[in-house]
CSV table of C-alpha atoms and ligand atoms in Angstrom, one decimal:
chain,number,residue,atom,x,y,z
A,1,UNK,CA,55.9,71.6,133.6
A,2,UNK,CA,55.8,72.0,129.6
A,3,UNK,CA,56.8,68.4,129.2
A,4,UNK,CA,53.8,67.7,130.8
A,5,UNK,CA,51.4,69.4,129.2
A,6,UNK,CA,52.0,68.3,125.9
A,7,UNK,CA,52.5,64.4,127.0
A,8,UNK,CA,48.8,65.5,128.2
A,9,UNK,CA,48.1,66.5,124.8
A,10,UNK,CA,47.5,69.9,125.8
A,11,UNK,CA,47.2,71.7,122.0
A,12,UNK,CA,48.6,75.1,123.1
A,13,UNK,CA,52.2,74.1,124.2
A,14,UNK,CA,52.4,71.6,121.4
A,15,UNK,CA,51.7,74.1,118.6
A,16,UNK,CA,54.1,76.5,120.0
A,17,UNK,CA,56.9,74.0,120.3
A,18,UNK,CA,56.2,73.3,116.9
A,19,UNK,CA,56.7,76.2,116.0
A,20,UNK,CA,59.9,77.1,117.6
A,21,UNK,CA,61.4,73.6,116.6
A,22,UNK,CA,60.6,75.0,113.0
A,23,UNK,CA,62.3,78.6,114.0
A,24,UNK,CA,65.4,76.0,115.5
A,25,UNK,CA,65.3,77.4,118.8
A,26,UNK,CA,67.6,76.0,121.2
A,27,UNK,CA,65.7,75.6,124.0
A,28,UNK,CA,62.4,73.6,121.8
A,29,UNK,CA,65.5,70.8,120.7
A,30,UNK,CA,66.2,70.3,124.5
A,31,UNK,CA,62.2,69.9,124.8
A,32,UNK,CA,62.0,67.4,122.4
A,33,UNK,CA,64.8,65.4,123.8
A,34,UNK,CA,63.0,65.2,126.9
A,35,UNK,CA,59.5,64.1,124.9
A,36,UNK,CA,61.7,61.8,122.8
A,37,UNK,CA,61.3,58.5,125.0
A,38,UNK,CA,57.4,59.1,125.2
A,39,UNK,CA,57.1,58.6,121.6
A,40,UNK,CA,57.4,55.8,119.2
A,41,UNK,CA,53.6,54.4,120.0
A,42,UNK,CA,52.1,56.3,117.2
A,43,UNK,CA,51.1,54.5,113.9
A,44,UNK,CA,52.4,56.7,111.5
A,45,UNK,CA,50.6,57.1,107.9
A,46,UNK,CA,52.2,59.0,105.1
A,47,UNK,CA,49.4,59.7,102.4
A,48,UNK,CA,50.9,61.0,98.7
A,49,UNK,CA,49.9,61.8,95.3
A,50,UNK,CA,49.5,64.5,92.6
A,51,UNK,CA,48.2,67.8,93.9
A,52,UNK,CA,44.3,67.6,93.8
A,53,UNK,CA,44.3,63.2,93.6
A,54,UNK,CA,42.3,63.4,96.7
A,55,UNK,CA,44.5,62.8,99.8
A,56,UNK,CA,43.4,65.9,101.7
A,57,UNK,CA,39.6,64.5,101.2
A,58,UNK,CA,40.9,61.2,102.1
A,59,UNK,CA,42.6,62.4,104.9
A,60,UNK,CA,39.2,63.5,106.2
A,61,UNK,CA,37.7,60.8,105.6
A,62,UNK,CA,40.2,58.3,107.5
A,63,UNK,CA,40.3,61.1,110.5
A,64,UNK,CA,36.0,60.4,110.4
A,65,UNK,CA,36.9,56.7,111.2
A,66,UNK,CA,39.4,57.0,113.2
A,67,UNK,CA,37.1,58.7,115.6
A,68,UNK,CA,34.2,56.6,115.6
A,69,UNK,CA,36.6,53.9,116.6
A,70,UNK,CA,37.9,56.4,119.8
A,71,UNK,CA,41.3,56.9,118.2
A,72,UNK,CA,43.3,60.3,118.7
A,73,UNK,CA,44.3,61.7,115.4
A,74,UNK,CA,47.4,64.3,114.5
A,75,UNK,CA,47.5,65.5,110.7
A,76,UNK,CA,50.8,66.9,109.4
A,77,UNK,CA,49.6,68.8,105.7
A,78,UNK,CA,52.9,69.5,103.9
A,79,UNK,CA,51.8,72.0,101.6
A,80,UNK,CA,54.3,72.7,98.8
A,81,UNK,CA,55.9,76.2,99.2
A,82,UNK,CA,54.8,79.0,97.3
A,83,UNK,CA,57.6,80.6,95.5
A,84,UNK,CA,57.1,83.8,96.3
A,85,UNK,CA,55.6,84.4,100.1
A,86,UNK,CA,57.2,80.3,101.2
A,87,UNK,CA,53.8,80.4,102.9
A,88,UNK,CA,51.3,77.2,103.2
A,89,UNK,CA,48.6,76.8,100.4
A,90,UNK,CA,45.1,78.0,103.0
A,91,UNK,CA,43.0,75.3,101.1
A,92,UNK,CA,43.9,72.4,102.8
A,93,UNK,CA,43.3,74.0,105.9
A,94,UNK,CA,39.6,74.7,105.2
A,95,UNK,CA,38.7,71.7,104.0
A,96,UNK,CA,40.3,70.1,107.2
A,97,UNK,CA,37.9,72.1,109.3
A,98,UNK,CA,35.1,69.8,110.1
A,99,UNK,CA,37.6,68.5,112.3
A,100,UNK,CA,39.1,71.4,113.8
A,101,UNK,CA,36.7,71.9,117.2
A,102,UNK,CA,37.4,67.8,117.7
A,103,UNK,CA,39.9,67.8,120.8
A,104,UNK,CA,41.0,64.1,119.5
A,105,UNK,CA,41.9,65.8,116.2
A,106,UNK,CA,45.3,68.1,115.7
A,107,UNK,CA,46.1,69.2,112.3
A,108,UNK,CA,49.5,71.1,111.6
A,109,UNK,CA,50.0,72.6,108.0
A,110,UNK,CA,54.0,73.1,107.1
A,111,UNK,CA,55.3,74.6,104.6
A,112,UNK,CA,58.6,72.5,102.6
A,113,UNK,CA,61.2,74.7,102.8
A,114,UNK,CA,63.0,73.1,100.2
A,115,UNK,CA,65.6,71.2,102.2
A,116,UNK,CA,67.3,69.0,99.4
A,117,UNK,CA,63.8,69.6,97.6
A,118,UNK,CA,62.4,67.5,99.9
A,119,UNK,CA,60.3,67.6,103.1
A,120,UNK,CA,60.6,70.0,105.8
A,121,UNK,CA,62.8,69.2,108.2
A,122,UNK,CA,60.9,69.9,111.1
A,123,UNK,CA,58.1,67.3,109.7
A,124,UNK,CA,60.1,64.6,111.9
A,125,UNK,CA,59.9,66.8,114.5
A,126,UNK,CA,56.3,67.6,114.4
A,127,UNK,CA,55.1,64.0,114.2
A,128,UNK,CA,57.3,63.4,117.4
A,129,UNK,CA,55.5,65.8,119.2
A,130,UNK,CA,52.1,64.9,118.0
A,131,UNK,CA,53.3,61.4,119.0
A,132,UNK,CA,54.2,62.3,122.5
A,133,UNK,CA,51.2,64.1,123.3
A,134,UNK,CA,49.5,60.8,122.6
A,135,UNK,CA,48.0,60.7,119.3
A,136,UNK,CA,47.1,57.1,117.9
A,137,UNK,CA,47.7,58.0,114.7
A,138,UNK,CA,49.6,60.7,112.8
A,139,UNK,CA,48.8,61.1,109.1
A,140,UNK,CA,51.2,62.9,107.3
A,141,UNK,CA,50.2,64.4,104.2
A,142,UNK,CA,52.5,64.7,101.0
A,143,UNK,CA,52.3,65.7,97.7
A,144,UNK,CA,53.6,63.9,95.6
A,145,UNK,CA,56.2,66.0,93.4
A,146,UNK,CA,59.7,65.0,93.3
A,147,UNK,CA,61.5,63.9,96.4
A,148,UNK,CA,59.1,64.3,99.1
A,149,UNK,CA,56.8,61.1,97.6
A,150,UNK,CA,59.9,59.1,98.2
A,151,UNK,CA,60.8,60.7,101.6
A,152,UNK,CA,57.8,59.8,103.3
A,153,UNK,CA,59.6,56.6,104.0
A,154,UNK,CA,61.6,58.0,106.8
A,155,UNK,CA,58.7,59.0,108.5
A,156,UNK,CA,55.6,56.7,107.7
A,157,UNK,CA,54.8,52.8,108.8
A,158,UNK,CA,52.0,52.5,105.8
A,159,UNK,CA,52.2,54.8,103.3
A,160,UNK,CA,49.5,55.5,101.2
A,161,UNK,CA,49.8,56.5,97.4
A,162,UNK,CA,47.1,58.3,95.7
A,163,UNK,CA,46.1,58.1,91.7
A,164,UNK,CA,43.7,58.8,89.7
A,165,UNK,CA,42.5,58.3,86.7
A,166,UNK,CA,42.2,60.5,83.7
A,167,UNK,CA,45.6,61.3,83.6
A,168,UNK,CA,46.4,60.0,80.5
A,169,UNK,CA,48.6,57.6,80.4
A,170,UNK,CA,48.5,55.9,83.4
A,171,UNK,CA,51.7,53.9,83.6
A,172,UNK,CA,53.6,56.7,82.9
A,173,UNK,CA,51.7,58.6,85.7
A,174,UNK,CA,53.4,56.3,88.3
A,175,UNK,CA,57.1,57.3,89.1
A,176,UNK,CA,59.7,54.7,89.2
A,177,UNK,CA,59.9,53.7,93.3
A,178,UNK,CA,56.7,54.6,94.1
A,179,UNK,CA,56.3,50.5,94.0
A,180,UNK,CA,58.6,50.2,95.9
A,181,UNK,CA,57.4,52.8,99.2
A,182,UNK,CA,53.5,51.9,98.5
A,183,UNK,CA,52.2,49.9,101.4
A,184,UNK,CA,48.1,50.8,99.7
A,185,UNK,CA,47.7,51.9,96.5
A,186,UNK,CA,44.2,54.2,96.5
A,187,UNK,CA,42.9,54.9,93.3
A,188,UNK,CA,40.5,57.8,94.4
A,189,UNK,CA,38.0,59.6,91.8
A,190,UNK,CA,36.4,56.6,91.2
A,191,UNK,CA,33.1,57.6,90.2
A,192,UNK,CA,35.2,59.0,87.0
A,193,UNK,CA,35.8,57.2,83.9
A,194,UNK,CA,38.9,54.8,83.8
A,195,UNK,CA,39.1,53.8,87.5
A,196,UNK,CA,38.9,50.3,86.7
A,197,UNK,CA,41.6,50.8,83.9
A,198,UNK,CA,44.0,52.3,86.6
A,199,UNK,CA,43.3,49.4,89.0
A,200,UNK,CA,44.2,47.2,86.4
A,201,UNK,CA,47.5,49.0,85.6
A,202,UNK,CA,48.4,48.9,89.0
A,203,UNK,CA,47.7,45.2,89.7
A,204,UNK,CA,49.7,44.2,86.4
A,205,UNK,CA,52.4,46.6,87.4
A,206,UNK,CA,52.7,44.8,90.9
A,207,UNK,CA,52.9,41.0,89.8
A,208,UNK,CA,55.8,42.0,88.3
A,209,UNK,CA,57.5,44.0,91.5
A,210,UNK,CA,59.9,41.4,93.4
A,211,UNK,CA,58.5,41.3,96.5
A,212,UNK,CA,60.8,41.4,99.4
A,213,UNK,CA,60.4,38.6,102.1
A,214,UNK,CA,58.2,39.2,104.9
A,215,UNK,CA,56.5,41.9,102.9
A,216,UNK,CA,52.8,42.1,102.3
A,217,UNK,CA,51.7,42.8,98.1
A,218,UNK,CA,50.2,46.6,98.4
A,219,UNK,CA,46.3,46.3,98.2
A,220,UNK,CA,44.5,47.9,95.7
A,221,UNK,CA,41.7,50.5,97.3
A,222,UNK,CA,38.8,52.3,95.0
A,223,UNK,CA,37.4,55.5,96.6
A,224,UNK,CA,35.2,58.1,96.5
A,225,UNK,CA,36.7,60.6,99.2
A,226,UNK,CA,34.1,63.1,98.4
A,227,UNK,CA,31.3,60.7,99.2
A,228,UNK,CA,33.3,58.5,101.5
A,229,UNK,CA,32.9,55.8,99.5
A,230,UNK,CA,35.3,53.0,99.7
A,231,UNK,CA,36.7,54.4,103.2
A,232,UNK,CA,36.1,50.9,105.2
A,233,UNK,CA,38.1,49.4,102.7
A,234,UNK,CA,40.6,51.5,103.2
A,235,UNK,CA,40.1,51.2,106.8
A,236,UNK,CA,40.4,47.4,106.5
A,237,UNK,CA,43.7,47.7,104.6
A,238,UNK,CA,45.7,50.0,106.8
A,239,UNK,CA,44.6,47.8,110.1
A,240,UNK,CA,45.7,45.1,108.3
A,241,UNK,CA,49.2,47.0,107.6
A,242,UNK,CA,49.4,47.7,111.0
A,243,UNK,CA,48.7,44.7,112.6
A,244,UNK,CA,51.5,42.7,109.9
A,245,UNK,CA,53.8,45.2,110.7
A,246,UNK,CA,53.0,44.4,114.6
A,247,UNK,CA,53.0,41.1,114.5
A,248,UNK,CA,56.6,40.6,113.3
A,249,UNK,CA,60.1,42.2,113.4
A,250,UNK,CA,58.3,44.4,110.8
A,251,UNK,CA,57.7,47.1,113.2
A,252,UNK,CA,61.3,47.6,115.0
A,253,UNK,CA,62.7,47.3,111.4
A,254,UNK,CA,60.7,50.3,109.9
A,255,UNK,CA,61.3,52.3,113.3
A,256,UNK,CA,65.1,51.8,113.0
A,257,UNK,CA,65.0,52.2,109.4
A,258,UNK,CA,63.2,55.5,109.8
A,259,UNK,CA,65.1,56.6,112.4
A,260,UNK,CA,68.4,55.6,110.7
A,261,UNK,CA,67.6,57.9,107.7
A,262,UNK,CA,66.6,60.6,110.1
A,263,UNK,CA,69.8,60.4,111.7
A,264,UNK,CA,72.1,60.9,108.7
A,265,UNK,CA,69.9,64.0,107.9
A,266,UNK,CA,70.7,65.8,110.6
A,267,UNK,CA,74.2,63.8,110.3
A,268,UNK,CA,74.8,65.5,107.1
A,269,UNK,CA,73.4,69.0,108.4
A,270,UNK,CA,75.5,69.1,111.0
A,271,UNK,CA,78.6,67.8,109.5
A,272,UNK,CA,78.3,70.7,106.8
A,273,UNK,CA,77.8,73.3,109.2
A,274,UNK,CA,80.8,72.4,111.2
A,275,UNK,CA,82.7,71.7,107.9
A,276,UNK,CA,81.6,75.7,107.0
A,277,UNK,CA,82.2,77.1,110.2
A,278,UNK,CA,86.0,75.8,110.1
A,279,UNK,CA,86.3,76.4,106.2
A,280,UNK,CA,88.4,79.9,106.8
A,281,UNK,CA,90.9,78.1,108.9
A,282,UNK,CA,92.0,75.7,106.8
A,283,UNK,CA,95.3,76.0,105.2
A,284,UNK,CA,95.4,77.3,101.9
A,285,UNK,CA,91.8,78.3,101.7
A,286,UNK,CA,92.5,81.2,100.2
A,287,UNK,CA,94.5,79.4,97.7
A,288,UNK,CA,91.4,77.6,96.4
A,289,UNK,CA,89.3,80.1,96.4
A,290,UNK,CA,91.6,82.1,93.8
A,291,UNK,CA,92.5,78.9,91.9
A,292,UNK,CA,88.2,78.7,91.8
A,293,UNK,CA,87.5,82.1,90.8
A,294,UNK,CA,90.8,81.7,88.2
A,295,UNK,CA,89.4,78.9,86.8
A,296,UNK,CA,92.6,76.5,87.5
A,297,UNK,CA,90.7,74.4,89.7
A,298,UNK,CA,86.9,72.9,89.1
A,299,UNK,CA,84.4,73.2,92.1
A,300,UNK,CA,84.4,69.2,92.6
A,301,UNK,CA,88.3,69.0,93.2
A,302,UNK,CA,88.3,72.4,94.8
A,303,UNK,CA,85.3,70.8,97.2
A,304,UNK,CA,87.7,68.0,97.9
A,305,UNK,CA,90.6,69.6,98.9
A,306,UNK,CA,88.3,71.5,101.6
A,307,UNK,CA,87.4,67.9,103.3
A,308,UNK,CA,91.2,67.2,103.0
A,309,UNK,CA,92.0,70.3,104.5
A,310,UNK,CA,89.4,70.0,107.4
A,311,UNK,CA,89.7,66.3,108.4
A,312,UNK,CA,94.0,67.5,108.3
A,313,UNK,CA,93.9,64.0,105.6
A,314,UNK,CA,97.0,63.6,103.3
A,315,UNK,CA,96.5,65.9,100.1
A,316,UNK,CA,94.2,65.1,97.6
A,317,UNK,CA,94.8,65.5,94.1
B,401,GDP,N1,34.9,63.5,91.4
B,401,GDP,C1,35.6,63.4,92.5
B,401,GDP,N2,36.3,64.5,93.0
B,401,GDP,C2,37.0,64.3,94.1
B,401,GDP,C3,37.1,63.0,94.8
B,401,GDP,N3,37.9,63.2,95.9
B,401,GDP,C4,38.3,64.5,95.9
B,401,GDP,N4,37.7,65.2,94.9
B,401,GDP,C5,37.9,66.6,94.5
B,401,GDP,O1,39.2,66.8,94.1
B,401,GDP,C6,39.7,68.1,94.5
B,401,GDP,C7,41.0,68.0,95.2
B,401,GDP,O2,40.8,67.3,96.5
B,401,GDP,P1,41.9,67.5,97.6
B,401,GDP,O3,41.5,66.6,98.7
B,401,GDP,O4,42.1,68.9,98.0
B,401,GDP,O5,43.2,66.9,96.9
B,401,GDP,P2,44.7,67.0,97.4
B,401,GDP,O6,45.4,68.1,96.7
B,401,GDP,O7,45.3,65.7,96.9
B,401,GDP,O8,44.7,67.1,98.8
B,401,GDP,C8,38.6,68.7,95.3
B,401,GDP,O9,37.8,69.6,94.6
B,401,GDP,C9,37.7,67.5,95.7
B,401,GDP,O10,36.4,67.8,95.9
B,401,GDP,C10,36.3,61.9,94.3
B,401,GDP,O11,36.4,60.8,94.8
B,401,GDP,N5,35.7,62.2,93.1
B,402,MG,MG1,45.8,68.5,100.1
């Protein structure tokens, strides 16, 4: 049985489930809903930050220790979508590759697709299957442009943000809500000038966040990724993540939350595409459409006469 091969982590049926759940066939969504109640064990580790900060380095680094200590690790590189081919940057998977004949070690590169301009869809997906097959922990890797630094919520327990220094002006180099998602703040490079000037910035910038009850203050980690210096630190920090999130409520909460905001995703998809499919049977729809192209009616009101339209409501304005 497939379903039992990958819950015996078996890499072969995994990665071309993965795939097919990317190419949204059928017959992978019924597979997953059959691995769905063997998951949820994984701890879950979203790592973010400008491109070249580090993370894939430090991504190593943690897989290194993850291993000594006999834990199974799955890597999810979202790598950010060449304009032109939509194809995965290779780089990341190279410098993954000290890893890649470890049997405890599964690495996945995606490509975003752009979906709201933020991560790949199928990311949820992939870190459910790398979940049931077993893995202990599933680092997902994001850069940190737009959206997707924000979006790692919905999939990650601890998430990780990367800086570094020498980027000028280093408040201005952290985005407003990245505060807010960071459960470790690493500031990587640090063999380079203004490390400690960055550390200071982010522990000023953190007496100041509110922090919500329950909540732990985001440690502050100096690394070396190259050099793996500053890793048992880091170590220390996401056990001791994990184990506050495990002692409390803190865990259910960020699993319902996570899977709260992956349900109105596909909520949203799947509402559209019903909405579109029915669009051309709607009364008047070709009345909108030539008020639209005339000009008489703005997209906005022209949008909301569709949903009247389609849910049969009372007209709208
Ligand atoms: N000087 C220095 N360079 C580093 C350090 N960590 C990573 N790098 C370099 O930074 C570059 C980008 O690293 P990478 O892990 O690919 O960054 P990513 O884009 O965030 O995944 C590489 O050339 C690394 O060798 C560090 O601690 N110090
Ligand atoms: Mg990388």
């Amino acid at each position: 049985m497939l379903i039992d091969t990958i819950l015996r982590g078996e890499v072969g049926p995994a990665a071309r489930l993965m795939r097919d759940l990317d190419d949204e066939m059928p017959q992978a969504r019924e597979t997953l809903r059959q691995l769905y109640p063997h998951t949820g064990r994984a701890h879950v580790i979203g790592i973010t930050g400008s491109p070249g900060a580090g993370k894939s380095c430090l991504t190593n680094q943690m897989i290194s220790h993850f291993r000594k200590r006999g834990q199974t690790v799955g890597v999810v590189a979202i790598d950010p979508s060449s304009p032109f081919s939509g194809g995965a940057i290779l780089g990341d998977r190279v410098r993954m590759q000290p890893h890649t004949t470890d049997a405890g070690v599964f690495v996945r590169s995606l490509a975003t697709r752009g979906h709201m301009g933020g991560l790949s869809r199928s990311t949820g997906d992939v870190v459910d299957v790398m979940d049931a097959m077993g893995k202990d922990v599933v680092i997902v890797e994001t850069v940190g442009v737009g959206q997707d630094e924000l979006e790692i919520i919905r999939l990650a327990h601890t998430t990780i943000v990367v800086q570094v220094p020498g980027l000028g002006d280093e408040i201005q180099s952290i985005k407003a809500g990245i505060l807010e998602i960071a459960s470790i703040f690493v500031v990587n490079k640090a063999d380079l000038p203004g490390a400690d000037m960055v550390v200071r910035d982010l522990t000023a910038m953190l007496q100041i966040r509110a922090t919500r009850a329950r909540e732990l203050v985001p440690q502050i980690v100096k690394t070396e990724a190259t050099k793996g210096k500053g890793l048992d630190e880091l170590m220390v920090a996401i056990e001791r993540d994990r184990a506050h999130l495990q002692s409390g409520d803190g865990w259910t909460e960020k699993q319902q939350q996570r899977l709260e905001l992956r349900f109105l995703d596909y909520l949203r998809t799947q509402l559209f595409e019903q909405a579109r499919a029915r669009l051309p049977s709607i009364e008047k729809y070709g009345e909108i459409v030539t008020a639209l192209a005339a000009r008489e009616i703005d997209p906005y009101t022209a949008a909301r006469r569709a949903v009247a339209g389609i849910l049969g409501t009372a007209k709208v304005a």
